[in-house]
Amino acid sequence: MGERDPRHVVGEVLATRRAGAFRHLTLTARGIPERFRPGTFVAASVAPTQMARRALWIHRVAETGAFGPTLDVVVEPRGIGGRWLAEVNVGSRLELTGPLGRPFAIPKEPVACLLVGEGCSAAPLFPLAERLRDRRAPVSFVLAGADESHLLAPREARRMSRSVQVVTADGSVGSRGDVMTVLRTAIEATEAAVVYAAGPTRMLRAVAEAAEEAGVQSQVAIEQPLPCGTGLCRGCVIDVRDAEGDAHQVRACLDGPVLPGDRVDWASLLGDAS
C-alpha cells in the first residue's frame, strides 16, 4: 500500500462542539491525517440502518498531544446521516475510510487566489488556504450562508487571508444576497488568477462561469451523494468534457471531487434546475 493510499480505520470521537448551525467533530483516524491533502474527504459509516456512507470534507488536521494528528470535520444536522453524526458522543467509534478523492491543485507560482464557499461545504477551503499561504500565495475569501449561523468560521478566514467578504441571504451579517451578488466584483478586486469553490452545485456553476468570463482558472469541489466514496458503486457518475470538448463520464468520488470548473457539464449535472 502506497503512502497516499487511503486507510480504513475505526476512529474515536475526541471532541464535539456546536458552531452556529453546525457541529464540529474532532476524530482520531490513524494514518489518514498523514495522507490528507486539501480537497480530499473521508467516508464515514453512519446510523446502523444506513447502507450508504456519508462523505465528510476535512476541515482541519491538527496535532493533539497523545493522540497524534487528528481530523476535524463539520457536520450539518440534516438528513438521517447528518443528524446521527451531529448527535454522536465523545468516545463514540466511527468507521472511516480516507483520505479519498482528488485534491485541489496548488499553483506553482504564488499567484492571488480567491476561495469561495457556502455553508459547511466551505470546510475544505480552510486547509487549502493554509497550504496556499505556505506557498506565499495571497488568499482572499468569499463566504456565504443563509444567515449568520450558517456561515463557516469567518473569524478563522480573516486570520488566514488578506480579505474576507461575507454575504448572507437574510442580510443578518455582511452583504445581503448570495455568492453571485458579489462574485464578479470579488474576482476583479482580488486580481485572482485561480478561483477555488466549494458549495452547492448551482453556486459552483456560477463560480465556474464567472471565472471563465474573467479569463481565470477555476477548481470546484463537487458535492453530491457519494454512496461508497471509492468509485466501486458508480453512484456518483457525472458528465464532463475534456480539453478537446469531447464528452466523458467520471466518478465524482474517484476522479473528483475537485475538477476544473470549465470541464463540468453543468446543464447535465443540474438537470431541470439549469
XYZ file of N, CA and C in Angstrom:
822
model
N 0.850 -1.205 0.000
C 0.000 0.000 0.000
C 0.876 1.243 0.000
N 0.655 2.186 -0.914
C 1.472 3.379 -1.031
C 1.181 4.395 0.047
N 2.086 5.385 0.115
C 1.938 6.375 1.178
C 0.704 7.245 1.008
N 0.170 7.323 -0.235
C -1.025 8.127 -0.476
C -2.296 7.300 -0.503
N -2.199 5.989 -0.410
C -3.387 5.144 -0.479
C -4.260 5.351 0.750
N -5.599 5.297 0.553
C -6.499 5.508 1.693
C -6.421 4.381 2.714
N -6.832 4.683 3.913
C -6.883 3.726 5.011
C -8.344 3.553 5.462
N -8.669 2.338 5.892
C -9.971 2.098 6.524
C -9.705 1.830 7.998
N -10.214 2.689 8.847
C -9.894 2.608 10.274
C -11.163 2.803 11.105
N -11.073 2.429 12.344
C -12.120 2.769 13.314
C -11.573 3.910 14.164
N -12.155 5.082 13.989
C -11.709 6.252 14.721
C -12.540 6.490 15.966
N -12.040 7.396 16.794
C -12.754 7.739 18.028
C -13.088 9.219 18.021
N -14.263 9.558 18.502
C -14.665 10.953 18.620
C -14.019 11.522 19.882
N -13.086 12.465 19.692
C -12.386 13.066 20.827
C -13.117 14.280 21.381
N -13.799 15.013 20.522
C -14.480 16.233 20.970
C -15.589 16.572 19.990
N -16.614 17.210 20.495
C -17.668 17.762 19.647
C -17.971 19.152 20.160
N -18.307 20.037 19.254
C -18.739 21.363 19.687
C -19.683 21.935 18.651
N -20.613 22.713 19.143
C -21.560 23.364 18.248
C -20.972 24.681 17.785
N -21.140 24.982 16.505
C -20.721 26.266 15.936
C -21.844 26.733 15.029
N -22.694 27.629 15.548
C -23.856 28.059 14.788
C -24.771 26.888 14.500
N -25.097 26.698 13.235
C -25.998 25.615 12.846
C -25.269 24.299 12.657
N -23.946 24.298 12.846
C -23.139 23.121 12.533
C -22.567 22.476 13.795
N -22.061 21.265 13.626
C -21.380 20.552 14.697
C -19.988 20.169 14.202
N -18.967 20.550 14.958
C -17.588 20.172 14.647
C -17.243 18.906 15.420
N -16.646 17.946 14.740
C -16.179 16.721 15.378
C -14.667 16.622 15.225
N -13.984 16.315 16.302
C -12.555 16.025 16.249
C -12.389 14.519 16.388
N -11.684 13.900 15.427
C -11.638 12.451 15.321
C -10.205 11.938 15.256
N -9.978 10.823 15.924
C -8.754 10.081 15.625
C -9.027 9.255 14.377
N -8.027 9.079 13.556
C -8.188 8.299 12.316
C -6.795 7.899 11.870
N -6.246 6.927 12.541
C -4.828 6.590 12.389
C -4.441 6.392 10.926
N -3.447 7.143 10.471
C -2.939 7.017 9.111
C -3.586 7.954 8.111
N -4.789 8.466 8.426
C -5.482 9.332 7.465
C -4.950 10.763 7.498
N -4.774 11.394 8.660
C -4.266 12.774 8.644
C -2.929 12.907 7.925
N -2.083 11.905 8.056
C -0.761 11.972 7.433
C -0.846 11.983 5.912
N -1.937 11.447 5.360
C -2.100 11.350 3.911
C -3.012 12.435 3.349
N -3.561 13.244 4.202
C -4.549 14.250 3.789
C -3.922 15.332 2.918
N -4.684 15.719 1.887
C -4.386 16.917 1.116
C -5.691 17.685 0.924
N -5.658 19.029 0.912
C -6.907 19.810 0.855
C -7.766 19.430 -0.346
N -9.043 19.160 -0.048
C -9.992 18.765 -1.082
C -10.339 17.289 -1.026
N -9.513 16.507 -0.332
C -9.864 15.104 -0.149
C -10.873 14.999 1.009
N -11.451 13.801 1.162
C -12.526 13.647 2.149
C -12.430 12.272 2.800
N -13.246 12.081 3.826
C -13.379 10.756 4.432
C -14.817 10.294 4.266
N -14.998 8.977 4.117
C -16.324 8.372 4.077
C -16.577 7.733 5.436
N -17.685 8.109 6.053
C -17.999 7.625 7.402
C -19.242 6.738 7.366
N -19.151 5.603 8.028
C -20.340 4.787 8.228
C -21.194 5.464 9.287
N -22.497 5.563 9.027
C -23.372 6.281 9.956
C -24.391 5.325 10.537
N -25.551 5.813 10.882
C -26.549 5.022 11.597
C -26.591 3.578 11.103
N -26.672 2.607 12.032
C -26.616 1.188 11.644
C -27.621 0.795 10.583
N -28.698 1.544 10.436
C -29.724 1.200 9.448
C -29.380 1.729 8.063
N -28.294 2.514 7.930
C -27.966 3.145 6.658
C -26.854 2.389 5.942
N -27.126 1.933 4.715
C -26.115 1.235 3.927
C -25.075 2.215 3.371
N -25.552 3.354 2.830
C -24.636 4.323 2.221
C -23.846 5.054 3.293
N -22.591 5.363 2.944
C -21.770 6.104 3.879
C -21.884 7.599 3.606
N -21.428 8.389 4.548
C -21.532 9.838 4.452
C -20.147 10.418 4.163
N -20.053 11.180 3.061
C -18.794 11.844 2.721
C -18.658 13.128 3.536
N -17.505 13.289 4.170
C -17.273 14.454 5.031
C -16.008 15.171 4.579
N -16.141 16.474 4.295
C -14.952 17.267 3.993
C -14.088 17.377 5.238
N -12.796 17.350 5.055
C -11.863 17.533 6.175
C -11.598 19.022 6.330
N -11.909 19.540 7.505
C -11.779 20.972 7.773
C -10.405 21.337 8.314
N -9.822 20.428 9.078
C -8.548 20.746 9.713
C -7.832 19.455 10.108
N -6.519 19.486 10.023
C -5.668 18.428 10.587
C -4.795 19.093 11.631
N -4.782 18.536 12.834
C -4.038 19.184 13.918
C -3.399 18.137 14.810
N -2.306 18.537 15.471
C -1.673 17.690 16.471
C -2.408 17.865 17.798
N -2.728 16.764 18.456
C -3.458 16.854 19.727
C -2.781 15.993 20.790
N -1.525 16.239 20.999
C -0.824 15.583 22.097
C -0.746 14.086 21.939
N -1.270 13.376 22.920
C -1.110 11.929 22.976
C -1.774 11.208 21.812
N -2.744 11.845 21.175
C -3.469 11.180 20.095
C -2.814 11.374 18.734
N -1.775 12.204 18.660
C -1.148 12.453 17.368
C -2.031 13.309 16.488
N -1.806 13.284 15.181
C -2.625 14.110 14.294
C -4.070 13.628 14.246
N -4.990 14.576 14.295
C -6.420 14.263 14.277
C -7.099 15.041 13.159
N -8.331 14.640 12.869
C -9.138 15.286 11.844
C -10.268 16.075 12.486
N -10.555 17.249 11.936
C -11.781 17.966 12.262
C -12.690 17.924 11.038
N -13.938 17.538 11.245
C -14.929 17.581 10.176
C -16.110 18.411 10.663
N -16.876 18.924 9.716
C -18.032 19.759 10.047
C -19.292 19.056 9.557
N -20.268 18.937 10.429
C -21.498 18.212 10.110
C -22.679 19.182 10.194
N -23.534 19.124 9.208
C -24.811 19.842 9.281
C -25.886 18.824 9.640
N -26.626 19.037 10.713
C -27.622 18.052 11.148
C -28.835 18.007 10.223
N -28.615 17.485 9.042
C -29.679 17.412 8.037
C -29.685 16.015 7.446
N -30.857 15.426 7.279
C -30.950 14.055 6.798
C -30.622 13.072 7.910
N -30.873 11.788 7.650
C -30.665 10.773 8.683
C -29.192 10.709 9.101
N -28.293 10.639 8.113
C -26.874 10.531 8.429
C -26.328 11.760 9.121
N -26.718 12.947 8.651
C -26.234 14.188 9.250
C -26.697 14.352 10.691
N -27.955 14.024 10.956
C -28.470 14.135 12.335
C -27.795 13.114 13.240
N -27.563 11.926 12.705
C -26.913 10.884 13.519
C -25.499 11.312 13.892
N -24.759 11.821 12.913
C -23.386 12.262 13.197
C -23.359 13.444 14.161
N -24.311 14.342 14.025
C -24.332 15.527 14.881
C -24.622 15.175 16.333
N -25.159 13.977 16.565
C -25.532 13.588 17.931
C -24.569 12.582 18.556
N -23.492 12.219 17.853
C -22.567 11.241 18.444
C -21.884 11.865 19.666
N -21.550 11.027 20.600
C -20.943 11.484 21.845
C -19.429 11.305 21.815
N -18.765 12.060 22.659
C -17.321 11.867 22.848
C -17.072 10.421 23.282
N -16.095 9.788 22.642
C -15.804 8.382 22.937
C -16.447 7.410 21.970
N -17.381 7.898 21.163
C -18.016 7.020 20.163
C -16.992 6.588 19.123
N -17.249 5.437 18.520
C -16.370 4.910 17.475
C -17.039 5.094 16.118
N -16.227 5.483 15.113
C -16.736 5.666 13.757
C -15.829 4.939 12.780
N -16.431 4.198 11.853
C -15.652 3.609 10.764
C -15.404 4.679 9.713
N -14.141 4.874 9.371
C -13.749 5.922 8.430
C -12.846 5.336 7.356
N -13.040 5.796 6.125
C -12.134 5.459 5.034
C -11.644 6.760 4.410
N -10.332 6.879 4.237
C -9.818 8.092 3.644
C -8.310 8.186 3.740
N -7.718 9.258 3.262
C -8.425 10.292 2.504
C -8.768 9.795 1.111
N -9.920 10.234 0.583
C -10.426 9.792 -0.704
C -10.515 10.977 -1.665
N -10.420 10.671 -2.947
C -10.655 11.676 -3.965
C -9.414 12.432 -4.405
N -9.636 13.292 -5.399
C -8.573 14.102 -5.992
C -8.564 15.472 -5.312
N -7.420 15.941 -4.835
C -7.372 17.204 -4.087
C -7.321 18.421 -5.014
N -7.370 19.594 -4.391
C -7.146 20.833 -5.126
C -5.707 20.860 -5.635
N -5.526 21.382 -6.843
C -4.174 21.587 -7.375
C -3.662 22.941 -6.894
N -2.405 22.965 -6.505
C -1.784 24.190 -5.986
C -0.948 24.833 -7.094
N -1.134 26.133 -7.356
C -0.328 26.783 -8.393
C 1.166 26.703 -8.074
N 1.966 26.567 -9.127
C 3.413 26.510 -8.925
C 3.973 27.859 -8.500
N 3.316 28.949 -8.967
C 3.762 30.290 -8.608
C 2.817 30.878 -7.556
N 3.293 31.812 -6.734
C 2.445 32.389 -5.672
C 1.463 33.439 -6.206
N 0.500 32.990 -7.009
C -0.484 33.896 -7.601
C -1.641 34.138 -6.637
N -2.369 35.241 -6.841
C -3.524 35.554 -5.992
C -4.627 34.528 -6.215
N -5.228 34.088 -5.117
C -6.272 33.062 -5.175
C -7.507 33.530 -4.424
N -8.668 33.298 -4.998
C -9.946 33.616 -4.366
C -10.634 32.303 -4.009
N -11.023 32.168 -2.727
C -11.678 30.966 -2.232
C -13.127 31.296 -1.930
N -14.052 30.575 -2.564
C -15.482 30.883 -2.468
C -16.196 29.679 -1.871
N -16.865 29.863 -0.729
C -17.535 28.747 -0.090
C -18.881 29.126 0.482
N -19.767 28.147 0.539
C -21.104 28.388 1.097
C -21.429 27.340 2.161
N -21.905 27.807 3.314
C -22.293 26.907 4.385
C -21.134 26.041 4.854
N -21.468 24.857 5.399
C -20.407 23.979 5.899
C -19.616 23.338 4.772
N -20.114 23.477 3.539
C -19.358 22.957 2.394
C -18.062 23.709 2.178
N -17.906 24.878 2.815
C -16.669 25.645 2.689
C -15.514 24.991 3.445
N -15.774 23.928 4.182
C -14.759 23.328 5.061
C -13.423 23.043 4.374
N -13.386 22.457 3.167
C -12.069 22.119 2.594
C -11.265 23.334 2.157
N -11.887 24.516 2.126
C -11.153 25.709 1.683
C -10.175 26.200 2.752
N -10.410 25.861 4.008
C -9.548 26.374 5.081
C -8.162 25.715 5.083
N -8.083 24.391 5.022
C -6.740 23.815 4.883
C -6.098 24.174 3.548
N -6.914 24.411 2.527
C -6.364 24.876 1.248
C -5.713 26.244 1.430
N -6.383 27.135 2.161
C -5.825 28.472 2.391
C -4.472 28.374 3.100
N -4.382 27.480 4.072
C -3.110 27.317 4.772
C -2.015 26.832 3.823
N -2.374 25.887 2.960
C -1.388 25.362 2.014
C -0.949 26.444 1.026
N -1.906 27.273 0.582
C -1.562 28.361 -0.345
C -0.679 29.405 0.342
N -0.979 29.694 1.594
C -0.153 30.660 2.342
C 1.264 30.132 2.511
N 1.382 28.828 2.706
C 2.725 28.241 2.796
C 3.522 28.485 1.517
N 2.784 28.596 0.388
C 3.450 28.870 -0.893
C 3.528 30.376 -1.159
N 3.158 31.189 -0.162
C 3.204 32.658 -0.256
C 2.205 33.208 -1.275
N 1.135 32.498 -1.527
C 0.096 32.982 -2.429
C -0.887 33.866 -1.662
N -1.184 35.078 -2.121
C -2.191 35.909 -1.457
C -3.573 35.251 -1.568
N -4.260 35.135 -0.434
C -5.537 34.425 -0.370
C -6.641 35.386 0.058
N -7.784 35.312 -0.620
C -8.975 36.055 -0.220
C -10.157 35.087 -0.185
N -11.130 35.410 0.652
C -12.311 34.560 0.814
C -13.584 35.304 0.428
N -14.536 34.570 -0.120
C -15.948 34.949 -0.111
C -16.673 33.821 0.610
N -17.337 34.145 1.714
C -18.088 33.158 2.481
C -19.561 33.515 2.450
N -20.416 32.528 2.196
C -21.848 32.768 2.093
C -22.620 31.777 2.948
N -23.828 32.175 3.314
C -24.707 31.302 4.080
C -26.114 31.870 4.098
N -27.047 31.049 4.527
C -28.435 31.516 4.615
C -28.565 32.647 5.628
N -27.812 32.535 6.729
C -27.813 33.555 7.777
C -26.507 33.420 8.546
N -26.349 34.199 9.613
C -25.080 34.193 10.342
C -24.740 32.807 10.888
N -25.760 32.065 11.338
C -25.485 30.755 11.936
C -25.005 29.734 10.897
N -25.248 30.004 9.629
C -24.834 29.078 8.575
C -23.564 29.529 7.860
N -22.831 30.457 8.465
C -21.508 30.829 7.955
C -20.463 29.976 8.641
N -19.505 29.470 7.885
C -18.466 28.640 8.485
C -17.218 29.467 8.761
N -16.920 29.662 10.026
C -15.640 30.173 10.507
C -15.158 31.464 9.844
N -15.970 32.537 9.821
C -15.476 33.784 9.206
C -14.281 34.377 9.953
N -14.224 34.205 11.287
C -13.061 34.721 12.027
C -11.789 33.995 11.605
N -11.888 32.697 11.445
C -10.727 31.921 11.008
C -10.294 32.362 9.616
N -11.268 32.635 8.754
C -10.939 33.096 7.401
C -10.209 34.432 7.451
N -10.641 35.322 8.340
C -9.978 36.633 8.441
C -8.539 36.483 8.935
N -8.332 35.501 9.797
C -6.989 35.292 10.331
C -6.011 34.827 9.264
N -6.492 34.105 8.280
C -5.574 33.481 7.341
C -5.601 34.094 5.944
N -6.289 35.227 5.758
C -6.387 35.787 4.412
C -6.216 37.293 4.448
N -6.010 37.873 3.273
C -5.861 39.327 3.214
C -7.191 40.041 3.151
N -8.274 39.356 2.747
C -9.612 39.961 2.732
C -10.670 38.873 2.795
N -11.795 39.210 3.423
C -12.932 38.298 3.516
C -14.194 39.080 3.208
N -14.976 38.586 2.284
C -16.275 39.180 2.001
C -17.346 38.182 2.417
N -18.272 38.657 3.254
C -19.333 37.804 3.777
C -20.655 38.227 3.154
N -21.447 37.244 2.772
C -22.760 37.530 2.190
C -23.756 36.521 2.750
N -24.902 37.026 3.204
C -25.948 36.152 3.745
C -27.273 36.431 3.052
N -28.075 35.394 2.924
C -29.344 35.534 2.218
C -30.286 36.491 2.929
N -30.220 36.489 4.279
C -31.137 37.349 5.029
C -30.497 38.672 5.438
N -29.259 38.893 5.092
C -28.597 40.150 5.436
C -28.248 40.292 6.900
N -28.282 39.186 7.671
C -28.009 39.271 9.110
C -26.563 39.653 9.400
N -25.674 39.386 8.483
C -24.280 39.815 8.607
C -23.711 39.914 7.196
N -22.831 40.893 6.982
C -22.271 41.092 5.655
C -23.297 41.647 4.688
N -23.059 41.412 3.401
C -23.968 41.878 2.366
C -25.176 40.950 2.259
N -26.313 41.507 1.875
C -27.490 40.677 1.642
C -27.430 40.125 0.213
N -27.690 38.839 0.097
C -27.705 38.232 -1.236
C -27.086 36.856 -1.221
N -26.421 36.512 -2.312
C -25.738 35.228 -2.393
C -24.384 35.430 -3.073
N -23.697 34.340 -3.302
C -22.357 34.434 -3.885
C -22.374 35.197 -5.204
N -23.397 34.927 -6.013
C -23.459 35.563 -7.324
C -23.538 37.085 -7.219
N -24.046 37.592 -6.090
C -24.182 39.037 -5.893
C -22.834 39.734 -5.928
N -21.813 39.072 -5.398
C -20.514 39.731 -5.208
C -19.382 39.091 -6.012
N -19.672 38.008 -6.702
C -18.597 37.186 -7.253
C -17.732 37.911 -8.270
N -18.352 38.496 -9.270
C -17.571 39.126 -10.336
C -16.736 40.288 -9.799
N -17.313 41.061 -8.904
C -16.557 42.149 -8.289
C -15.378 41.615 -7.487
N -15.607 40.510 -6.777
C -14.537 39.938 -5.945
C -13.390 39.411 -6.802
N -13.704 38.776 -7.910
C -12.638 38.274 -8.794
C -11.783 39.434 -9.287
N -12.444 40.519 -9.658
C -11.707 41.682 -10.176
C -10.903 42.359 -9.067
N -11.529 42.546 -7.903
C -10.870 43.280 -6.820
C -9.648 42.544 -6.273
N -9.731 41.217 -6.243
C -8.621 40.439 -5.682
C -7.563 40.112 -6.730
N -7.855 40.424 -7.992
C -6.934 40.107 -9.091
C -6.572 38.622 -9.073
N -7.580 37.803 -8.804
C -7.357 36.365 -8.660
C -6.929 35.736 -9.984
N -5.942 34.864 -9.893
C -5.529 34.061 -11.048
C -6.188 32.688 -11.023
N -6.605 32.265 -9.822
C -7.303 30.995 -9.656
C -8.448 31.213 -8.673
N -9.608 30.656 -9.002
C -10.750 30.693 -8.093
C -11.064 29.261 -7.674
N -11.096 29.029 -6.377
C -11.449 27.730 -5.815
C -12.840 27.848 -5.194
N -13.667 26.813 -5.365
C -15.026 26.903 -4.832
C -15.475 25.575 -4.249
N -16.269 25.672 -3.164
C -16.874 24.503 -2.531
C -18.249 24.924 -2.036
N -19.269 24.193 -2.459
C -20.627 24.545 -2.050
C -21.652 23.859 -2.923
N -22.888 24.344 -2.882
C -23.956 23.736 -3.698
C -23.627 23.820 -5.191
N -24.207 22.912 -5.957
C -23.890 22.821 -7.381
C -24.222 24.098 -8.133
N -25.340 24.717 -7.807
C -25.699 25.955 -8.522
C -24.646 27.033 -8.288
N -24.085 27.075 -7.090
C -23.054 28.057 -6.792
C -21.761 27.729 -7.537
N -21.417 26.458 -7.580
C -20.198 26.058 -8.280
C -20.284 26.428 -9.755
N -21.461 26.236 -10.328
C -21.631 26.604 -11.735
C -21.432 28.108 -11.928
N -22.011 28.904 -11.038
C -21.854 30.356 -11.150
C -20.389 30.758 -11.042
N -19.669 30.117 -10.139
C -18.247 30.426 -9.975
C -17.476 30.043 -11.234
N -17.745 28.865 -11.757
C -17.028 28.405 -12.951
C -17.288 29.342 -14.125
N -18.526 29.764 -14.289
C -18.865 30.638 -15.412
C -18.262 32.030 -15.235
N -18.294 32.550 -14.012
C -17.718 33.876 -13.757
C -16.203 33.853 -13.957
N -15.561 32.779 -13.517
C -14.111 32.670 -13.690
C -13.752 32.586 -15.161
N -14.514 31.803 -15.904
C -14.225 31.671 -17.339
C -14.410 33.012 -18.042
N -15.470 33.746 -17.677
C -15.679 35.062 -18.274
C -14.524 36.008 -17.964
N -13.958 35.871 -16.771
C -12.849 36.742 -16.358
C -11.503 36.252 -16.884
N -11.497 35.084 -17.505
C -10.259 34.555 -18.067
C -9.327 33.956 -17.046
N -9.887 33.452 -15.927
C -9.047 32.834 -14.905
C -9.481 31.382 -14.696
N -8.606 30.596 -14.113
C -8.899 29.189 -13.863
C -9.847 29.048 -12.669
N -10.607 27.966 -12.686
C -11.412 27.637 -11.508
C -11.278 26.154 -11.203
N -11.323 25.845 -9.919
C -11.374 24.465 -9.444
C -12.549 24.361 -8.486
N -13.419 23.384 -8.738
C -14.635 23.270 -7.940
C -14.669 21.911 -7.244
N -15.121 21.908 -5.996
C -15.264 20.673 -5.227
C -16.716 20.210 -5.359
N -16.918 19.223 -6.212
C -18.265 18.748 -6.486
C -18.863 18.112 -5.231
N -20.085 18.518 -4.905
C -20.742 17.963 -3.714
C -22.054 17.327 -4.115
N -22.082 16.019 -4.033
C -23.314 15.276 -4.267
C -23.177 13.949 -3.535
N -24.264 13.204 -3.378
C -24.149 11.946 -2.636
C -23.079 11.034 -3.213
N -22.219 10.540 -2.331
C -21.142 9.624 -2.721
C -21.341 8.337 -1.918
N -22.192 7.426 -2.420
C -22.638 6.285 -1.608
C -21.512 5.434 -1.037
N -20.449 5.187 -1.840
C -19.362 4.359 -1.304
C -18.087 5.165 -1.101
N -17.893 6.205 -1.911
C -16.714 7.061 -1.766
C -15.468 6.518 -2.412
N -15.539 5.310 -2.999
C -14.339 4.671 -3.555
C -14.415 4.432 -5.050
N -15.534 4.737 -5.678
C -15.689 4.508 -7.110
C -16.282 3.166 -7.469
N -16.480 2.287 -6.505
C -16.948 0.935 -6.800
C -18.419 0.892 -7.195
N -19.253 1.702 -6.556
C -20.694 1.593 -6.791
C -21.142 2.384 -8.020
N -20.329 3.287 -8.507
C -20.646 4.143 -9.654
C -21.949 4.908 -9.438
N -22.193 5.279 -8.204
C -23.410 6.025 -7.883
C -23.256 7.529 -7.992
N -22.082 8.010 -8.432
C -21.851 9.457 -8.473
C -21.281 9.886 -9.818
N -21.660 9.182 -10.884
C -21.138 9.492 -12.219
C -21.683 10.836 -12.699
N -20.790 11.674 -13.231
C -21.201 12.964 -13.792
C -20.567 13.125 -15.178
N -21.158 14.011 -15.972
C -20.680 14.277 -17.326
C -19.676 15.425 -17.312
N -18.584 15.245 -18.046
C -17.565 16.292 -18.182
C -17.139 16.354 -19.648
N -16.361 17.353 -19.977
C -15.764 17.470 -21.309
C -14.259 17.631 -21.154
N -13.509 16.985 -22.043
C -12.059 17.100 -21.962
C -11.583 18.362 -22.675
N -10.267 18.533 -22.779
C -9.711 19.764 -23.359
C -10.112 19.931 -24.816
N -10.429 18.832 -25.504
C -10.836 18.903 -26.913
C -12.348 19.068 -27.054
N -13.068 19.099 -25.940
C -14.516 19.268 -25.986
C -15.292 17.974 -26.090
N -14.616 16.841 -26.042
C -15.299 15.554 -26.130
C -15.925 15.185 -24.777
N -17.125 14.604 -24.831
C -17.862 14.269 -23.611
C -17.356 12.959 -23.005
N -17.287 12.935 -21.694
C -16.894 11.742 -20.943
C -17.733 11.684 -19.669
N -17.673 10.534 -19.033
C -18.262 10.392 -17.706
C -17.154 10.053 -16.712
N -17.236 10.671 -15.540
C -16.260 10.388 -14.482
C -17.017 10.134 -13.182
N -16.341 9.502 -12.245
C -16.924 9.288 -10.921
C -16.474 10.432 -10.008
N -17.454 11.134 -9.449
C -17.131 12.320 -8.644
C -16.251 11.976 -7.458
N -16.406 10.770 -6.901
C -15.640 10.423 -5.700
C -14.210 10.044 -6.013
N -13.983 9.477 -7.193
C -12.670 8.940 -7.522
C -11.896 9.872 -8.451
N -12.551 10.358 -9.505
C -11.908 11.274 -10.454
C -12.015 12.711 -9.969
N -12.943 13.003 -9.077
C -13.089 14.263 -8.365
C -12.709 13.999 -6.934
N -13.288 14.686 -5.960
C -14.387 15.630 -6.155
C -13.948 16.973 -6.722
N -12.645 17.248 -6.751
C -12.190 18.529 -7.288
C -11.960 18.389 -8.790
N -12.604 19.229 -9.551
C -12.494 19.209 -11.003
C -12.322 20.633 -11.523
N -11.699 20.800 -12.705
C -11.676 22.129 -13.316
C -13.106 22.573 -13.634
N -13.448 23.794 -13.247
C -14.826 24.243 -13.411
C -15.294 24.277 -14.851
N -14.366 24.538 -15.780
C -14.768 24.647 -17.183
C -14.915 23.296 -17.859
N -14.639 22.199 -17.142
C -14.765 20.866 -17.732
C -16.098 20.198 -17.368
N -16.796 20.718 -16.372
C -18.018 20.068 -15.896
C -19.195 20.436 -16.808
N -20.009 19.428 -17.160
C -21.236 19.673 -17.920
C -22.314 20.068 -16.922
N -22.412 21.358 -16.669
C -23.298 21.853 -15.616
C -24.763 21.628 -15.942
N -25.130 21.760 -17.212
C -26.538 21.555 -17.593
C -26.965 20.133 -17.265
N -26.097 19.162 -17.532
C -26.411 17.777 -17.209
C -26.465 17.570 -15.700
N -25.514 18.154 -14.982
C -25.439 17.938 -13.537
C -26.627 18.561 -12.805
N -27.086 19.724 -13.301
C -28.186 20.401 -12.632
C -29.545 19.946 -13.143
N -29.584 19.253 -14.293
C -30.839 18.741 -14.811
C -31.850 19.846 -15.067
N -33.064 19.628 -14.631
C -34.137 20.605 -14.879
C -33.882 21.923 -14.193
N -33.011 21.908 -13.159
C -32.767 23.145 -12.408
C -31.871 24.100 -13.162
N -31.277 23.641 -14.301
C -30.388 24.534 -15.041
C -31.153 25.635 -15.744
